[in-house]
Amino acid sequence: MSLDKPSTALTSRQQVAVVVLAAALVGAVLAPSVYAATNDPDDTVAVVEIEGPVTTALADDVESELADIRANDSVGAVVLKLDTPGGAPVASERMYKAVQRTSQDMTVIASVQSISASGGYYAMAPADEVYVLPTSTVGSIGLNAPAPRTTSTPLGPSGPDKAGGNPTQAWAQQETLADTFIDAMMAERGDEFEMPREEVAKADVYLGTEAVQNGYADEIGSLNEAVHAAATAENLGEYTVDTRETGGAFGIPFLVRTDAGIVAIHANDPGYADVKPMPATFVHWPAVPHVDTIEQFSEPDLRSGGATSTERGATGNTTARLTGGVGA
């Protein structure tokens, strides 16, 4: 071997070192890609809490939260945590549409706690599955509204509705609201219901165990089981849970049932503006507490905007009983 030129051949030890170094460099380049491939960005299950009466404020929050969830790439599935007797028809339908829109993008599972009836059931119907506890209450698919008063049709400048209500049209509007609710439920769960439309329209309620048997719910299970089912449906590996509250402490009124119908109270110590009759509701009637009197205001007061008729109670407080018929 000549001593004038150094050898360019690598020894076995050097060859091994080069291979190890090359592997390390390749690993450093590819590791982020491999990590991303094994850790999908959709690794969060969002739990949206829907609690209390269904109101405009609650619908605003639910729509906002679900829109944010749909725009968030880190959320892979949604669980609706429900505990509501129902409420306002328009708010219920808005929530229904928001849930329906979200279920087109990802798995949505409803988890009923104590109750999800009437407008609450309406809102959750587009979910892929409904989980209930054995003692949960679901159903009450129908409209609760005061019976239209049988007065003569008032005449207005350009039509019967310009100067007042039309009893015939009021009945028709209530029937349309009820049919809209029932039709939507048949479209969403008609294949699951073990009863015809006529039976669904009776607005019965069912405990969780019976609801699974008749198709009003799909599974008996807790909130945690619903979360796990949502994650499994989207093939999420290790996932986190993001709980989102809606409604707010002062956004949801307290509903009470009087002899005249449902009244929404918007404050702990309500004044006139804080007590509002609800002309039509998707609400489970027995779930709303009944009161005999409303302090300070009678039905004419609530209609006319001023105190006109009161009676003195035994305690000295000014009270008035609300009167009038109620139709279901």
XYZ file of C-alpha atoms in Angstrom:
328
model
C 0.000 0.000 0.000
C 1.405 3.402 -0.921
C 2.118 5.826 1.905
C 1.955 8.905 -0.355
C -1.973 9.152 -0.546
C -4.334 8.705 2.375
C -6.970 6.003 1.935
C -10.550 7.226 1.202
C -12.160 3.921 2.186
C -14.271 3.908 5.363
C -13.689 1.391 8.043
C -16.576 -0.759 9.272
C -16.842 1.347 12.424
C -17.020 4.546 10.373
C -19.676 3.087 8.076
C -21.844 2.233 11.058
C -21.414 5.755 12.416
C -22.486 7.289 9.108
C -25.617 5.136 8.945
C -26.577 6.057 12.513
C -26.053 9.764 11.811
C -28.149 9.589 8.631
C -30.961 7.817 10.481
C -30.899 10.476 13.169
C -31.150 13.248 10.596
C -34.035 11.539 8.786
C -35.802 10.997 12.102
C -35.430 14.649 13.035
C -37.000 15.689 9.733
C -39.835 13.154 9.690
C -40.693 13.016 13.406
C -43.130 15.984 13.329
C -44.969 14.434 10.367
C -45.194 11.046 12.053
C -46.398 12.670 15.307
C -49.049 14.629 13.437
C -50.211 11.485 11.662
C -50.649 9.582 14.925
C -52.203 12.512 16.827
C -55.153 13.756 14.810
C -56.029 17.410 15.484
C -59.667 16.399 16.113
C -58.863 15.260 19.643
C -61.504 17.100 21.672
C -65.069 16.174 22.601
C -67.087 19.326 23.307
C -69.820 18.964 25.938
C -72.467 21.676 25.505
C -74.649 22.110 28.585
C -78.292 22.949 27.816
C -80.075 23.477 31.105
C -83.228 25.264 32.202
C -86.173 26.556 30.156
C -85.603 27.056 26.434
C -85.480 30.811 25.828
C -84.094 33.227 23.271
C -81.020 33.797 25.450
C -80.346 30.064 25.676
C -80.825 29.638 21.909
C -78.403 32.516 21.276
C -75.723 30.810 23.362
C -76.281 27.334 21.907
C -76.134 28.654 18.342
C -72.951 30.580 19.137
C -71.226 27.655 20.857
C -72.093 25.176 18.103
C -70.939 27.596 15.407
C -67.629 28.020 17.251
C -67.307 24.242 17.573
C -67.864 23.716 13.858
C -65.126 26.250 13.097
C -62.690 24.665 15.565
C -60.500 22.000 13.962
C -59.563 20.569 17.351
C -63.146 19.446 18.108
C -64.031 16.058 16.679
C -67.392 15.316 18.349
C -70.138 16.951 20.412
C -72.193 15.781 23.379
C -75.296 17.740 24.381
C -75.826 17.577 28.141
C -79.537 18.281 28.553
C -81.732 19.064 31.534
C -84.676 21.121 30.294
C -88.485 20.930 30.350
C -88.694 22.855 27.068
C -89.854 26.385 26.382
C -90.376 28.913 23.609
C -91.193 27.452 20.155
C -88.947 29.773 18.123
C -85.975 29.256 20.451
C -86.528 25.484 20.385
C -86.533 25.433 16.593
C -83.404 27.596 16.419
C -81.564 25.137 18.646
C -82.921 22.248 16.564
C -81.492 23.813 13.405
C -78.130 24.456 15.075
C -77.867 20.839 16.255
C -78.959 19.589 12.840
C -76.271 21.692 11.136
C -73.587 20.445 13.530
C -74.547 16.785 13.081
C -73.738 17.156 9.383
C -70.099 17.902 10.275
C -69.424 15.567 13.182
C -70.962 13.064 15.571
C -73.476 14.612 17.978
C -74.790 12.588 20.904
C -77.457 13.817 23.324
C -77.133 12.875 26.999
C -80.317 13.465 29.005
C -79.882 14.047 32.716
C -83.143 14.565 34.619
C -85.382 15.676 31.741
C -85.378 16.692 28.086
C -88.982 17.118 27.080
C -91.090 19.099 24.638
C -88.891 21.929 23.278
C -85.840 20.248 24.798
C -86.641 17.030 22.953
C -87.207 19.066 19.792
C -83.746 20.643 20.103
C -81.844 17.367 20.570
C -83.724 15.248 17.996
C -81.118 15.641 15.190
C -78.429 14.039 17.387
C -76.997 10.773 16.072
C -77.927 9.005 19.318
C -79.858 9.854 22.477
C -78.473 8.544 25.777
C -80.733 8.521 28.828
C -80.516 7.446 32.431
C -83.111 4.900 33.604
C -84.925 7.655 35.510
C -84.624 10.367 32.849
C -87.826 11.787 31.345
C -88.219 12.401 27.603
C -91.059 13.079 25.195
C -93.977 15.518 25.550
C -94.001 16.168 21.790
C -96.688 18.818 21.443
C -97.669 22.454 21.973
C -98.972 24.049 25.156
C -100.901 27.249 24.549
C -103.883 29.182 25.936
C -107.136 28.503 24.160
C -108.020 31.391 21.825
C -110.806 33.516 23.244
C -114.139 33.060 21.478
C -114.829 36.720 20.757
C -116.095 38.244 17.567
C -113.517 38.981 14.926
C -112.354 42.607 15.314
C -112.398 44.788 12.247
C -109.245 46.695 11.385
C -108.265 49.302 8.817
C -107.085 46.762 6.242
C -107.785 43.346 7.696
C -108.983 41.431 10.769
C -105.473 41.212 12.263
C -104.627 44.914 12.079
C -106.698 45.866 15.111
C -106.631 42.682 17.158
C -106.441 38.910 17.264
C -108.487 36.555 15.160
C -109.579 33.495 17.180
C -109.896 31.316 14.097
C -106.423 32.249 12.905
C -105.032 31.803 16.435
C -106.255 28.201 16.434
C -104.742 27.664 12.989
C -101.384 29.117 14.043
C -101.260 26.908 17.120
C -102.097 23.871 15.027
C -99.335 24.794 12.576
C -96.801 25.069 15.421
C -97.840 21.680 16.790
C -97.708 20.048 13.352
C -94.283 21.553 12.664
C -92.965 20.021 15.877
C -94.480 16.602 15.250
C -93.473 16.533 11.572
C -89.864 17.350 12.497
C -89.787 14.573 15.078
C -91.182 12.051 12.616
C -88.536 13.112 10.086
C -85.731 12.755 12.644
C -86.823 9.658 14.561
C -89.746 8.213 12.647
C -87.745 5.073 11.862
C -86.948 4.612 15.570
C -90.400 5.298 17.032
C -92.274 2.105 17.794
C -95.606 3.878 17.361
C -97.503 5.755 14.647
C -97.602 9.531 14.300
C -100.989 9.685 16.033
C -99.520 8.179 19.200
C -96.471 10.476 19.093
C -98.811 13.482 18.842
C -100.441 12.607 22.187
C -97.427 14.247 23.883
C -96.831 11.464 26.402
C -93.601 11.307 28.389
C -91.509 8.242 29.159
C -88.862 7.189 31.633
C -85.488 6.280 30.192
C -85.958 2.520 30.260
C -89.264 2.747 28.388
C -87.903 5.399 26.025
C -85.205 3.012 24.805
C -87.863 0.385 24.115
C -90.233 2.663 22.189
C -87.583 4.546 20.212
C -87.611 7.890 21.989
C -84.006 7.169 23.060
C -81.242 4.857 21.873
C -79.078 3.841 24.833
C -79.087 3.693 28.615
C -75.907 5.412 29.698
C -74.276 8.197 31.687
C -72.730 11.410 30.410
C -69.271 9.822 30.488
C -70.522 6.906 28.422
C -72.045 9.305 25.906
C -68.723 11.177 25.666
C -66.844 7.912 25.112
C -69.359 6.842 22.452
C -68.945 10.154 20.612
C -65.149 9.841 20.675
C -65.328 6.229 19.490
C -67.654 7.125 16.618
C -65.072 9.640 15.359
C -62.127 7.256 15.988
C -60.511 9.663 18.426
C -57.548 8.230 20.303
C -56.609 10.063 23.469
C -59.071 12.939 23.723
C -59.851 15.835 26.021
C -63.290 17.059 27.105
C -64.193 20.727 26.689
C -67.321 21.649 28.687
C -69.213 24.716 27.514
C -71.950 26.356 29.564
C -74.848 28.156 27.923
C -77.644 30.414 29.101
C -75.940 32.141 31.999
C -77.280 32.771 35.486
C -79.457 35.721 34.408
C -80.226 34.650 30.852
C -82.803 31.952 31.655
C -86.090 32.995 33.285
C -87.927 30.965 35.877
C -91.121 29.450 34.481
C -94.203 29.099 36.660
C -97.594 27.669 35.823
C -100.687 29.668 36.703
C -104.353 28.993 36.096
C -103.995 31.001 32.877
C -100.893 29.381 31.452
C -97.107 29.655 31.584
C -95.488 32.832 32.924
C -91.774 33.634 32.607
C -90.195 35.500 35.543
C -86.925 37.227 34.667
C -85.757 38.386 38.120
C -85.573 37.187 41.724
C -87.659 40.195 42.843
C -89.701 40.818 39.710
C -91.339 44.043 38.716
C -93.967 44.412 36.029
C -91.485 44.241 33.144
C -89.936 41.054 34.560
C -93.135 38.953 34.396
C -94.131 37.924 30.877
C -96.900 35.517 29.851
C -95.755 32.989 27.241
C -98.529 32.652 24.628
C -97.260 29.299 23.296
C -94.625 26.911 24.588
C -93.055 23.564 23.781
C -92.916 22.651 27.461
C -93.566 19.573 29.602
C -96.505 20.838 31.650
C -95.997 18.853 34.916
C -92.318 19.864 35.062
C -93.255 23.535 35.545
C -94.148 24.453 39.158
C -97.659 25.764 39.766
C -98.483 28.899 41.749
C -101.921 30.136 42.758
C -101.149 33.839 42.649
C -98.735 36.282 41.083
C -97.811 39.144 43.419
C -98.933 42.653 42.387
C -100.279 41.832 38.925
C -103.528 40.418 37.617
C -104.180 39.182 34.094
C -105.643 42.554 32.976
C -102.498 44.231 34.311
C -100.289 41.975 32.215
C -102.412 42.658 29.140
C -102.908 46.416 29.534
C -99.632 47.450 31.162
C -101.095 48.922 34.362
C -102.435 47.802 37.750
C -106.220 47.804 37.433
C -107.609 44.962 39.518
C -106.173 43.496 42.720
C -107.443 41.859 45.850
C -106.034 42.063 49.356
C -104.705 38.763 50.694
C -104.780 37.608 54.313
C -101.153 38.626 54.795
C -101.721 42.167 53.660
C -99.763 41.651 50.428
C -101.442 42.765 47.229
C -102.161 39.653 45.156
C -104.275 38.762 42.188
C -105.223 35.394 40.749
C -104.617 34.928 37.065
C -107.678 33.520 35.346
C -108.464 32.016 31.980
C -108.521 28.700 30.160
C -105.542 26.733 28.997
C -105.443 24.557 25.892
C -102.859 21.841 25.213
